[in-house]
PDB file of C-alpha atoms (C1' of nucleotides) in Angstrom:
ATOM      1  CA  UNK W 372    -130.637-176.501  -5.232  1.00 89.00           C
ATOM      2  CA  UNK W 373    -133.615-176.570  -2.972  1.00 90.00           C
ATOM      3  CA  UNK W 374    -134.534-172.932  -3.085  1.00 89.00           C
ATOM      4  CA  UNK W 375    -137.455-173.715  -5.397  1.00 91.00           C
ATOM      5  CA  UNK W 376    -141.011-174.031  -4.511  1.00 91.00           C
ATOM      6  CA  UNK W 377    -141.746-177.155  -6.449  1.00 96.00           C
ATOM      7  CA  UNK W 378    -138.784-179.206  -5.436  1.00 97.00           C
ATOM      8  CA  UNK W 379    -139.544-178.689  -1.779  1.00 96.00           C
ATOM      9  CA  UNK W 380    -143.127-179.816  -2.321  1.00 96.00           C
ATOM     10  CA  UNK W 381    -141.998-182.930  -4.178  1.00 97.00           C
ATOM     11  CA  UNK W 382    -139.669-183.768  -1.368  1.00 97.00           C
ATOM     12  CA  UNK W 383    -142.342-183.247   1.227  1.00 96.00           C
ATOM     13  CA  UNK W 384    -144.710-185.585  -0.726  1.00 97.00           C
ATOM     14  CA  UNK W 385    -141.899-188.199  -0.932  1.00 97.00           C
ATOM     15  CA  UNK W 386    -140.874-187.927   2.702  1.00 97.00           C
ATOM     16  CA  UNK W 387    -144.202-187.374   4.435  1.00 96.00           C
ATOM     17  CA  UNK W 388    -147.101-188.190   2.195  1.00 95.00           C
ATOM     18  CA  UNK W 389    -146.075-191.580   0.821  1.00 95.00           C
ATOM     19  CA  UNK W 390    -145.849-190.311  -2.779  1.00 97.00           C
ATOM     20  CA  UNK W 391    -143.979-192.674  -5.036  1.00 97.00           C
ATOM     21  CA  UNK W 392    -145.317-192.153  -8.539  1.00 97.00           C
ATOM     22  CA  UNK W 393    -145.546-189.375 -11.076  1.00 98.00           C
ATOM     23  CA  UNK W 394    -149.333-189.193 -10.574  1.00 97.00           C
ATOM     24  CA  UNK W 395    -148.978-188.822  -6.848  1.00 97.00           C
ATOM     25  CA  UNK W 396    -147.047-185.635  -7.324  1.00 98.00           C
ATOM     26  CA  UNK W 397    -149.371-184.295 -10.005  1.00 96.00           C
ATOM     27  CA  UNK W 398    -152.378-184.849  -7.822  1.00 94.00           C
ATOM     28  CA  UNK W 399    -150.856-183.708  -4.553  1.00 90.00           C
ATOM     29  CA  UNK W 400    -152.996-180.639  -4.436  1.00 75.00           C
ATOM     30  CA  UNK W 401    -150.756-177.743  -5.253  1.00 86.00           C
ATOM     31  CA  UNK W 402    -151.202-178.168  -8.956  1.00 92.00           C
ATOM     32  CA  UNK W 403    -147.764-178.593 -10.441  1.00 97.00           C
ATOM     33  CA  UNK W 404    -147.777-178.617 -14.207  1.00 97.00           C
ATOM     34  CA  UNK W 405    -146.716-181.877 -15.812  1.00 97.00           C
ATOM     35  CA  UNK W 406    -143.746-180.402 -17.676  1.00 98.00           C
ATOM     36  CA  UNK W 407    -142.437-178.671 -14.612  1.00 98.00           C
ATOM     37  CA  UNK W 408    -142.791-181.819 -12.546  1.00 98.00           C
ATOM     38  CA  UNK W 409    -140.764-183.829 -15.170  1.00 98.00           C
ATOM     39  CA  UNK W 410    -138.012-181.141 -15.136  1.00 98.00           C
ATOM     40  CA  UNK W 411    -137.829-181.020 -11.357  1.00 98.00           C
ATOM     41  CA  UNK W 412    -137.633-184.807 -11.080  1.00 98.00           C
ATOM     42  CA  UNK W 413    -134.773-184.794 -13.523  1.00 98.00           C
ATOM     43  CA  UNK W 414    -132.941-182.100 -11.545  1.00 98.00           C
ATOM     44  CA  UNK W 415    -133.545-183.928  -8.243  1.00 98.00           C
ATOM     45  CA  UNK W 416    -132.294-187.168  -9.736  1.00 98.00           C
ATOM     46  CA  UNK W 417    -129.259-185.422 -11.173  1.00 97.00           C
ATOM     47  CA  UNK W 418    -128.476-183.979  -7.770  1.00 97.00           C
ATOM     48  CA  UNK W 419    -128.615-187.393  -6.220  1.00 97.00           C
ATOM     49  CA  UNK W 420    -131.619-186.634  -4.097  1.00 98.00           C
ATOM     50  CA  UNK W 421    -134.169-188.975  -5.580  1.00 98.00           C
ATOM     51  CA  UNK W 422    -134.010-192.355  -7.307  1.00 97.00           C
ATOM     52  CA  UNK W 423    -136.040-193.238 -10.390  1.00 97.00           C
ATOM     53  CA  UNK W 424    -136.706-196.915 -10.875  1.00 97.00           C
ATOM     54  CA  UNK W 425    -139.020-199.093 -12.834  1.00 96.00           C
ATOM     55  CA  UNK W 426    -141.668-200.886 -10.879  1.00 96.00           C
ATOM     56  CA  UNK W 427    -140.704-204.595 -11.034  1.00 94.00           C
ATOM     57  CA  UNK W 428    -144.320-205.533 -10.830  1.00 94.00           C
ATOM     58  CA  UNK W 429    -145.399-203.333 -13.769  1.00 96.00           C
ATOM     59  CA  UNK W 430    -142.950-201.994 -16.267  1.00 94.00           C
ATOM     60  CA  UNK W 431    -145.285-199.257 -17.264  1.00 95.00           C
ATOM     61  CA  UNK W 432    -144.779-197.693 -13.867  1.00 97.00           C
ATOM     62  CA  UNK W 433    -142.005-195.676 -12.411  1.00 97.00           C
ATOM     63  CA  UNK W 434    -141.242-195.470  -8.731  1.00 98.00           C
ATOM     64  CA  UNK W 435    -139.473-192.554  -7.150  1.00 98.00           C
ATOM     65  CA  UNK W 436    -137.807-192.662  -3.815  1.00 98.00           C
ATOM     66  CA  UNK W 437    -135.388-190.679  -1.709  1.00 98.00           C
ATOM     67  CA  UNK W 438    -131.696-191.482  -1.766  1.00 97.00           C
ATOM     68  CA  UNK W 439    -129.771-191.184   1.556  1.00 97.00           C
ATOM     69  CA  UNK W 440    -128.897-187.647   0.560  1.00 98.00           C
ATOM     70  CA  UNK W 441    -132.605-186.983   0.109  1.00 98.00           C
ATOM     71  CA  UNK W 442    -133.515-188.602   3.382  1.00 98.00           C
ATOM     72  CA  UNK W 443    -131.110-186.333   5.115  1.00 98.00           C
ATOM     73  CA  UNK W 444    -133.321-183.376   4.044  1.00 98.00           C
ATOM     74  CA  UNK W 445    -136.067-184.615   6.405  1.00 98.00           C
ATOM     75  CA  UNK W 446    -134.842-182.340   9.251  1.00 97.00           C
ATOM     76  CA  UNK W 447    -135.047-179.372   6.897  1.00 97.00           C
ATOM     77  CA  UNK W 448    -138.624-180.232   6.023  1.00 97.00           C
ATOM     78  CA  UNK W 449    -139.510-180.701   9.672  1.00 97.00           C
ATOM     79  CA  UNK W 450    -137.970-177.299  10.606  1.00 97.00           C
ATOM     80  CA  UNK W 451    -140.079-175.664   7.936  1.00 96.00           C
ATOM     81  CA  UNK W 452    -143.183-177.409   9.109  1.00 96.00           C
ATOM     82  CA  UNK W 453    -142.537-176.412  12.701  1.00 96.00           C
ATOM     83  CA  UNK W 454    -142.225-172.793  11.611  1.00 97.00           C
ATOM     84  CA  UNK W 455    -145.353-172.866   9.459  1.00 96.00           C
ATOM     85  CA  UNK W 456    -147.296-174.559  12.215  1.00 95.00           C
ATOM     86  CA  UNK W 457    -146.420-171.700  14.512  1.00 95.00           C
ATOM     87  CA  UNK W 458    -146.720-168.740  12.222  1.00 96.00           C
ATOM     88  CA  UNK W 459    -148.888-169.600   9.282  1.00 94.00           C
ATOM     89  CA  UNK W 460    -152.583-170.158  10.269  1.00 91.00           C
ATOM     90  CA  UNK W 461    -153.260-171.640   6.874  1.00 89.00           C
ATOM     91  CA  UNK W 462    -150.895-174.452   7.322  1.00 90.00           C
ATOM     92  CA  UNK W 463    -152.621-177.456   8.788  1.00 88.00           C
ATOM     93  CA  UNK W 464    -150.423-179.735  10.779  1.00 93.00           C
ATOM     94  CA  UNK W 465    -151.882-182.698  12.712  1.00 94.00           C
ATOM     95  CA  UNK W 466    -151.786-181.974  16.415  1.00 94.00           C
ATOM     96  CA  UNK W 467    -150.010-185.241  17.170  1.00 93.00           C
ATOM     97  CA  UNK W 468    -147.365-184.404  14.556  1.00 95.00           C
ATOM     98  CA  UNK W 469    -146.874-180.906  15.827  1.00 96.00           C
ATOM     99  CA  UNK W 470    -146.411-182.019  19.409  1.00 96.00           C
ATOM    100  CA  UNK W 471    -143.979-184.774  18.464  1.00 96.00           C
ATOM    101  CA  UNK W 472    -142.087-182.185  16.466  1.00 95.00           C
ATOM    102  CA  UNK W 473    -141.789-179.749  19.378  1.00 92.00           C
ATOM    103  CA  UNK W 474    -140.960-182.353  21.958  1.00 93.00           C
ATOM    104  CA  UNK W 475    -138.374-184.373  20.071  1.00 93.00           C
ATOM    105  CA  UNK W 476    -137.595-183.521  16.505  1.00 92.00           C
ATOM    106  CA  UNK W 477    -134.780-185.999  16.218  1.00 92.00           C
ATOM    107  CA  UNK W 478    -136.964-188.881  17.267  1.00 95.00           C
ATOM    108  CA  UNK W 479    -139.632-187.823  14.808  1.00 97.00           C
ATOM    109  CA  UNK W 480    -137.039-187.553  12.015  1.00 96.00           C
ATOM    110  CA  UNK W 481    -135.915-191.115  12.877  1.00 97.00           C
ATOM    111  CA  UNK W 482    -139.482-192.419  12.888  1.00 97.00           C
ATOM    112  CA  UNK W 483    -140.072-190.885   9.425  1.00 97.00           C
ATOM    113  CA  UNK W 484    -136.896-192.364   8.136  1.00 97.00           C
ATOM    114  CA  UNK W 485    -137.817-195.775   9.386  1.00 97.00           C
ATOM    115  CA  UNK W 486    -141.212-195.674   7.811  1.00 95.00           C
ATOM    116  CA  UNK W 487    -140.001-194.574   4.426  1.00 96.00           C
ATOM    117  CA  UNK W 488    -140.572-196.994   1.540  1.00 93.00           C
ATOM    118  CA  UNK W 489    -137.232-198.396   0.482  1.00 89.00           C
ATOM    119  CA  UNK W 490    -135.888-198.160  -3.090  1.00 89.00           C
ATOM    120  CA  UNK W 491    -136.685-201.222  -5.131  1.00 86.00           C
ATOM    121  CA  UNK W 492    -134.266-204.064  -4.506  1.00 85.00           C
ATOM    122  CA  UNK W 493    -133.240-203.409  -0.882  1.00 80.00           C
TER     123      UNK W 493
ATOM    124  CA  UNK D 593    -143.230-168.140   1.011  1.00 89.00           C
ATOM    125  CA  UNK D 594    -139.733-169.262   1.479  1.00 90.00           C
ATOM    126  CA  UNK D 595    -139.404-171.571  -1.457  1.00 89.00           C
ATOM    127  CA  UNK D 596    -137.362-168.981  -3.356  1.00 91.00           C
ATOM    128  CA  UNK D 597    -133.696-168.842  -3.904  1.00 90.00           C
ATOM    129  CA  UNK D 598    -133.286-165.148  -3.143  1.00 96.00           C
ATOM    130  CA  UNK D 599    -135.373-164.855  -0.019  1.00 97.00           C
ATOM    131  CA  UNK D 600    -133.460-167.686   1.629  1.00 96.00           C
ATOM    132  CA  UNK D 601    -130.174-165.963   0.834  1.00 96.00           C
ATOM    133  CA  UNK D 602    -131.435-162.698   2.203  1.00 97.00           C
ATOM    134  CA  UNK D 603    -132.508-164.426   5.426  1.00 97.00           C
ATOM    135  CA  UNK D 604    -129.161-166.133   5.728  1.00 96.00           C
ATOM    136  CA  UNK D 605    -127.382-162.775   5.341  1.00 97.00           C
ATOM    137  CA  UNK D 606    -129.596-161.236   7.965  1.00 97.00           C
ATOM    138  CA  UNK D 607    -129.336-164.105  10.457  1.00 97.00           C
ATOM    139  CA  UNK D 608    -125.752-165.194  10.030  1.00 96.00           C
ATOM    140  CA  UNK D 609    -123.719-162.617   8.125  1.00 95.00           C
ATOM    141  CA  UNK D 610    -124.633-159.457   9.981  1.00 95.00           C
ATOM    142  CA  UNK D 611    -126.214-157.856   6.953  1.00 97.00           C
ATOM    143  CA  UNK D 612    -128.454-154.921   7.797  1.00 97.00           C
ATOM    144  CA  UNK D 613    -128.484-152.617   4.773  1.00 97.00           C
ATOM    145  CA  UNK D 614    -129.515-152.819   1.123  1.00 97.00           C
ATOM    146  CA  UNK D 615    -125.910-152.693   0.073  1.00 97.00           C
ATOM    147  CA  UNK D 616    -124.976-155.594   2.282  1.00 97.00           C
ATOM    148  CA  UNK D 617    -127.390-157.886   0.387  1.00 98.00           C
ATOM    149  CA  UNK D 618    -126.302-156.557  -3.043  1.00 96.00           C
ATOM    150  CA  UNK D 619    -122.716-157.233  -2.256  1.00 94.00           C
ATOM    151  CA  UNK D 620    -123.220-160.554  -0.524  1.00 90.00           C
ATOM    152  CA  UNK D 621    -121.636-162.403  -3.339  1.00 74.00           C
ATOM    153  CA  UNK D 622    -124.468-164.271  -5.103  1.00 85.00           C
ATOM    154  CA  UNK D 623    -125.157-161.297  -7.241  1.00 91.00           C
ATOM    155  CA  UNK D 624    -128.835-160.503  -6.704  1.00 96.00           C
ATOM    156  CA  UNK D 625    -130.168-157.833  -9.104  1.00 97.00           C
ATOM    157  CA  UNK D 626    -131.250-154.667  -7.469  1.00 97.00           C
ATOM    158  CA  UNK D 627    -134.835-154.788  -8.683  1.00 98.00           C
ATOM    159  CA  UNK D 628    -135.186-158.393  -7.422  1.00 98.00           C
ATOM    160  CA  UNK D 629    -133.737-157.430  -4.067  1.00 98.00           C
ATOM    161  CA  UNK D 630    -136.224-154.641  -3.673  1.00 98.00           C
ATOM    162  CA  UNK D 631    -139.128-156.840  -4.550  1.00 98.00           C
ATOM    163  CA  UNK D 632    -138.010-159.608  -2.194  1.00 98.00           C
ATOM    164  CA  UNK D 633    -137.530-157.168   0.742  1.00 98.00           C
ATOM    165  CA  UNK D 634    -141.112-155.891   0.124  1.00 98.00           C
ATOM    166  CA  UNK D 635    -142.422-159.433   0.125  1.00 98.00           C
ATOM    167  CA  UNK D 636    -140.504-160.376   3.281  1.00 98.00           C
ATOM    168  CA  UNK D 637    -141.703-157.214   5.036  1.00 98.00           C
ATOM    169  CA  UNK D 638    -145.278-157.910   3.946  1.00 97.00           C
ATOM    170  CA  UNK D 639    -144.987-161.432   5.324  1.00 97.00           C
ATOM    171  CA  UNK D 640    -143.871-160.041   8.703  1.00 97.00           C
ATOM    172  CA  UNK D 641    -140.429-161.675   8.469  1.00 98.00           C
ATOM    173  CA  UNK D 642    -138.315-158.546   8.262  1.00 98.00           C
ATOM    174  CA  UNK D 643    -138.503-154.990   9.612  1.00 97.00           C
ATOM    175  CA  UNK D 644    -137.618-151.967   7.614  1.00 97.00           C
ATOM    176  CA  UNK D 645    -136.521-148.969   9.589  1.00 97.00           C
ATOM    177  CA  UNK D 646    -134.833-145.657   9.097  1.00 96.00           C
ATOM    178  CA  UNK D 647    -131.429-145.410  10.616  1.00 96.00           C
ATOM    179  CA  UNK D 648    -131.851-142.858  13.436  1.00 94.00           C
ATOM    180  CA  UNK D 649    -128.282-141.729  12.922  1.00 93.00           C
ATOM    181  CA  UNK D 650    -128.620-141.089   9.251  1.00 95.00           C
ATOM    182  CA  UNK D 651    -132.052-140.601   7.659  1.00 93.00           C
ATOM    183  CA  UNK D 652    -130.663-141.542   4.223  1.00 94.00           C
ATOM    184  CA  UNK D 653    -130.111-145.050   5.396  1.00 97.00           C
ATOM    185  CA  UNK D 654    -132.477-147.962   5.951  1.00 97.00           C
ATOM    186  CA  UNK D 655    -131.871-150.785   8.398  1.00 98.00           C
ATOM    187  CA  UNK D 656    -133.316-154.164   7.931  1.00 98.00           C
ATOM    188  CA  UNK D 657    -133.760-156.705  10.713  1.00 98.00           C
ATOM    189  CA  UNK D 658    -135.545-159.916  11.496  1.00 98.00           C
ATOM    190  CA  UNK D 659    -138.863-159.871  13.232  1.00 98.00           C
ATOM    191  CA  UNK D 660    -139.561-162.630  15.865  1.00 97.00           C
ATOM    192  CA  UNK D 661    -141.224-164.541  13.027  1.00 98.00           C
ATOM    193  CA  UNK D 662    -138.007-164.186  10.979  1.00 98.00           C
ATOM    194  CA  UNK D 663    -135.791-165.148  13.907  1.00 98.00           C
ATOM    195  CA  UNK D 664    -137.758-168.399  14.197  1.00 98.00           C
ATOM    196  CA  UNK D 665    -136.541-169.306  10.771  1.00 98.00           C
ATOM    197  CA  UNK D 666    -132.990-169.709  12.132  1.00 98.00           C
ATOM    198  CA  UNK D 667    -133.504-173.433  12.734  1.00 97.00           C
ATOM    199  CA  UNK D 668    -134.537-173.912   9.125  1.00 97.00           C
ATOM    200  CA  UNK D 669    -131.459-172.171   7.954  1.00 97.00           C
ATOM    201  CA  UNK D 670    -129.332-174.277  10.284  1.00 97.00           C
ATOM    202  CA  UNK D 671    -130.877-177.478   9.079  1.00 97.00           C
ATOM    203  CA  UNK D 672    -130.105-176.498   5.450  1.00 96.00           C
ATOM    204  CA  UNK D 673    -126.525-175.594   6.379  1.00 96.00           C
ATOM    205  CA  UNK D 674    -126.056-178.889   8.158  1.00 96.00           C
ATOM    206  CA  UNK D 675    -127.226-180.723   5.051  1.00 97.00           C
ATOM    207  CA  UNK D 676    -125.104-178.685   2.735  1.00 96.00           C
ATOM    208  CA  UNK D 677    -122.040-179.174   4.914  1.00 95.00           C
ATOM    209  CA  UNK D 678    -122.534-182.876   4.732  1.00 95.00           C
ATOM    210  CA  UNK D 679    -123.484-183.344   1.086  1.00 96.00           C
ATOM    211  CA  UNK D 680    -122.264-180.381  -0.960  1.00 94.00           C
ATOM    212  CA  UNK D 681    -118.529-180.165  -1.180  1.00 91.00           C
ATOM    213  CA  UNK D 682    -118.838-176.597  -2.581  1.00 89.00           C
ATOM    214  CA  UNK D 683    -120.498-175.343   0.502  1.00 90.00           C
ATOM    215  CA  UNK D 684    -117.935-173.952   2.923  1.00 89.00           C
ATOM    216  CA  UNK D 685    -118.930-174.039   6.549  1.00 94.00           C
ATOM    217  CA  UNK D 686    -116.474-173.051   9.257  1.00 94.00           C
ATOM    218  CA  UNK D 687    -115.396-176.168  11.162  1.00 94.00           C
ATOM    219  CA  UNK D 688    -116.273-174.662  14.493  1.00 93.00           C
ATOM    220  CA  UNK D 689    -119.731-173.879  13.195  1.00 95.00           C
ATOM    221  CA  UNK D 690    -120.283-177.307  11.751  1.00 96.00           C
ATOM    222  CA  UNK D 691    -119.267-178.987  14.976  1.00 96.00           C
ATOM    223  CA  UNK D 692    -121.561-176.803  17.113  1.00 96.00           C
ATOM    224  CA  UNK D 693    -124.323-177.524  14.699  1.00 95.00           C
ATOM    225  CA  UNK D 694    -123.967-181.282  14.943  1.00 92.00           C
ATOM    226  CA  UNK D 695    -123.450-181.365  18.628  1.00 93.00           C
ATOM    227  CA  UNK D 696    -126.178-179.074  19.843  1.00 93.00           C
ATOM    228  CA  UNK D 697    -128.245-177.283  17.181  1.00 92.00           C
ATOM    229  CA  UNK D 698    -130.657-175.796  19.712  1.00 92.00           C
ATOM    230  CA  UNK D 699    -127.820-174.175  21.620  1.00 95.00           C
ATOM    231  CA  UNK D 700    -126.314-172.754  18.421  1.00 97.00           C
ATOM    232  CA  UNK D 701    -129.714-171.398  17.395  1.00 96.00           C
ATOM    233  CA  UNK D 702    -129.997-169.630  20.758  1.00 97.00           C
ATOM    234  CA  UNK D 703    -126.453-168.249  20.451  1.00 97.00           C
ATOM    235  CA  UNK D 704    -127.290-166.822  16.964  1.00 97.00           C
ATOM    236  CA  UNK D 705    -130.573-165.353  18.279  1.00 97.00           C
ATOM    237  CA  UNK D 706    -128.715-163.682  21.174  1.00 97.00           C
ATOM    238  CA  UNK D 707    -126.089-162.110  18.888  1.00 95.00           C
ATOM    239  CA  UNK D 708    -128.580-160.766  16.421  1.00 96.00           C
ATOM    240  CA  UNK D 709    -128.655-156.939  16.127  1.00 92.00           C
ATOM    241  CA  UNK D 710    -131.948-155.685  17.562  1.00 89.00           C
ATOM    242  CA  UNK D 711    -134.436-153.632  15.596  1.00 89.00           C
ATOM    243  CA  UNK D 712    -133.980-149.954  16.202  1.00 86.00           C
ATOM    244  CA  UNK D 713    -135.544-148.749  19.394  1.00 84.00           C
ATOM    245  CA  UNK D 714    -135.380-151.815  21.582  1.00 80.00           C
TER     246      UNK D 714
ATOM    247  C1'  DA M1423    -125.815-122.001  -0.940  1.00 69.50           C
ATOM    248  C1'  DT M1424    -124.655-125.027  -4.333  1.00 69.50           C
ATOM    249  C1'  DT M1425    -122.665-129.102  -5.922  1.00 69.50           C
ATOM    250  C1'  DT M1426    -121.408-133.798  -5.206  1.00 69.50           C
ATOM    251  C1'  DT M1427    -121.752-138.173  -3.220  1.00 69.50           C
ATOM    252  C1'  DG M1428    -123.985-142.210  -1.598  1.00 69.50           C
ATOM    253  C1'  DA M1429    -127.826-145.087  -0.512  1.00 69.50           C
ATOM    254  C1'  DA M1430    -132.073-147.044  -1.873  1.00 69.50           C
ATOM    255  C1'  DC M1431    -134.719-147.729  -5.083  1.00 69.50           C
ATOM    256  C1'  DT M1432    -137.534-147.557 -10.091  1.00 69.50           C
ATOM    257  C1'  DT M1433    -137.928-148.201 -14.989  1.00 69.50           C
ATOM    258  C1'  DG M1434    -137.439-150.304 -19.591  1.00 69.50           C
ATOM    259  C1'  DC M1435    -136.510-154.085 -22.065  1.00 69.50           C
ATOM    260  C1'  DA M1436    -134.603-158.566 -23.641  1.00 69.50           C
ATOM    261  C1'  DA M1437    -133.996-163.322 -22.197  1.00 69.50           C
ATOM    262  C1'  DA M1438    -135.356-167.118 -19.461  1.00 69.50           C
ATOM    263  C1'  DT M1439    -138.865-169.684 -16.955  1.00 69.50           C
ATOM    264  C1'  DT M1440    -143.528-171.055 -16.119  1.00 69.50           C
ATOM    265  C1'  DG M1441    -148.154-172.703 -16.844  1.00 69.50           C
ATOM    266  C1'  DC M1442    -151.616-174.577 -19.766  1.00 69.50           C
ATOM    267  C1'  DA M1443    -153.367-177.666 -23.310  1.00 69.50           C
ATOM    268  C1'  DA M1444    -152.595-181.062 -26.410  1.00 69.50           C
ATOM    269  C1'  DG M1445    -150.201-184.994 -28.111  1.00 69.50           C
ATOM    270  C1'  DC M1446    -146.951-189.126 -28.027  1.00 69.50           C
ATOM    271  C1'  DG M1447    -144.900-193.723 -26.972  1.00 69.50           C
ATOM    272  C1'  DT M1448    -144.791-197.712 -24.143  1.00 69.50           C
ATOM    273  C1'  DC M1449    -146.758-201.160 -21.328  1.00 69.50           C
ATOM    274  C1'  DT M1450    -150.671-203.950 -19.499  1.00 69.50           C
ATOM    275  C1'  DC M1451    -154.919-206.219 -19.474  1.00 69.50           C
ATOM    276  C1'  DA M1452    -159.108-207.896 -21.758  1.00 69.50           C
TER     277       DA M1452
ATOM    278  C1'  DT O1247    -155.636-206.334 -31.231  1.00 69.50           C
ATOM    279  C1'  DG O1248    -157.654-202.540 -28.993  1.00 69.50           C
ATOM    280  C1'  DA O1249    -158.462-199.612 -24.932  1.00 69.50           C
ATOM    281  C1'  DG O1250    -156.583-197.554 -21.060  1.00 69.50           C
ATOM    282  C1'  DA O1251    -153.146-196.063 -17.878  1.00 69.50           C
ATOM    283  C1'  DC O1252    -148.798-193.988 -17.148  1.00 69.50           C
ATOM    284  C1'  DG O1253    -145.061-191.036 -17.807  1.00 69.50           C
ATOM    285  C1'  DC O1254    -143.687-187.962 -20.183  1.00 69.50           C
ATOM    286  C1'  DT O1255    -142.753-184.115 -24.522  1.00 69.50           C
ATOM    287  C1'  DT O1256    -144.054-180.217 -27.382  1.00 69.50           C
ATOM    288  C1'  DG O1257    -145.909-175.590 -28.593  1.00 69.50           C
ATOM    289  C1'  DC O1258    -147.086-171.339 -27.242  1.00 69.50           C
ATOM    290  C1'  DA O1259    -148.631-167.393 -24.347  1.00 69.50           C
ATOM    291  C1'  DA O1260    -147.909-165.155 -20.030  1.00 69.50           C
ATOM    292  C1'  DT O1261    -145.156-164.251 -16.157  1.00 69.50           C
ATOM    293  C1'  DT O1262    -140.710-163.567 -13.954  1.00 69.50           C
ATOM    294  C1'  DT O1263    -135.879-162.574 -14.119  1.00 69.50           C
ATOM    295  C1'  DG O1264    -131.609-160.114 -15.011  1.00 69.50           C
ATOM    296  C1'  DC O1265    -129.109-156.342 -16.642  1.00 69.50           C
ATOM    297  C1'  DA O1266    -128.324-151.399 -17.467  1.00 69.50           C
ATOM    298  C1'  DA O1267    -129.643-147.008 -16.824  1.00 69.50           C
ATOM    299  C1'  DG O1268    -132.031-143.713 -14.561  1.00 69.50           C
ATOM    300  C1'  DT O1269    -134.373-141.217 -10.226  1.00 69.50           C
ATOM    301  C1'  DT O1270    -134.985-139.472  -5.521  1.00 69.50           C
ATOM    302  C1'  DC O1271    -133.677-137.784  -1.411  1.00 69.50           C
ATOM    303  C1'  DA O1272    -130.502-136.997   2.641  1.00 69.50           C
ATOM    304  C1'  DA O1273    -125.724-135.943   4.075  1.00 69.50           C
ATOM    305  C1'  DA O1274    -121.205-134.201   3.141  1.00 69.50           C
ATOM    306  C1'  DA O1275    -118.090-131.302   0.737  1.00 69.50           C
ATOM    307  C1'  DT O1276    -117.007-126.897  -1.502  1.00 69.50           C
TER     308       DT O1276
END
DNA sequence: ATTTTGAACTTGCAAATTGCAAGCGTCTCA
DNA sequence: TGAGACGCTTGCAATTTGCAAGTTCAAAAT
């Protein structure tokens, strides 16, 4: 399910970069095509990993968020980031983040979970 | 680099299923095509994640193994397995393994590392 | 010494997936 | 009521995948 470049990047944006809207993903830097983004969001929603909801403040907008099943992927993302930080010189990880990750990954995962925007209506 | 279905499965086979030869991957059950397997092994080798060596006991054979960079991906694999065990009823994880994974993932990672076949000549 | 087997690929080609550009439908705000 | 913004969908060319059928080279069998 997750062995797919784009889905992992979408999840990273949701979990760690505060992305919540279609535009956020499109503009996240890696250059996902709009049709691919739409298809991946559908697949992630079908898999119960992300929620799609209308913004109650503006019906023209959609808000995406992680389900509990999606939140539970945070440790996977963190493990990948830890590996990249160590082995891939092109990956830029904030020093503070990298340190927290090495010292106490569980605590960092909890911190991220707590700071996640909640799905509308909770 | 790793956001690719087949590479992740190859790494899983190398790290957790004792796969060491081309045939092992081909027959691992998921049905990778032989041309795709060859291309993925080339990419993994180019990325410094796997070693390719001739079997000293039989020059017709090739032995694949994880480099240190590849071994460091074990925690990523374990995080994915933990998630699958919890959320995907189709994923079958041995109970002993799942328990060890929940209780002390670091210790399990070390155990796996220690049991890994070493590259030829070490 | 020659043939056969087995392991690790390579090649050709059809089918599926991706990426790009353009367009569409709905909602908001002036 | 008209102009944007937003979240998509569509069409099409280019890339990637999957399958089947070779090919190469070392080892084992005859």
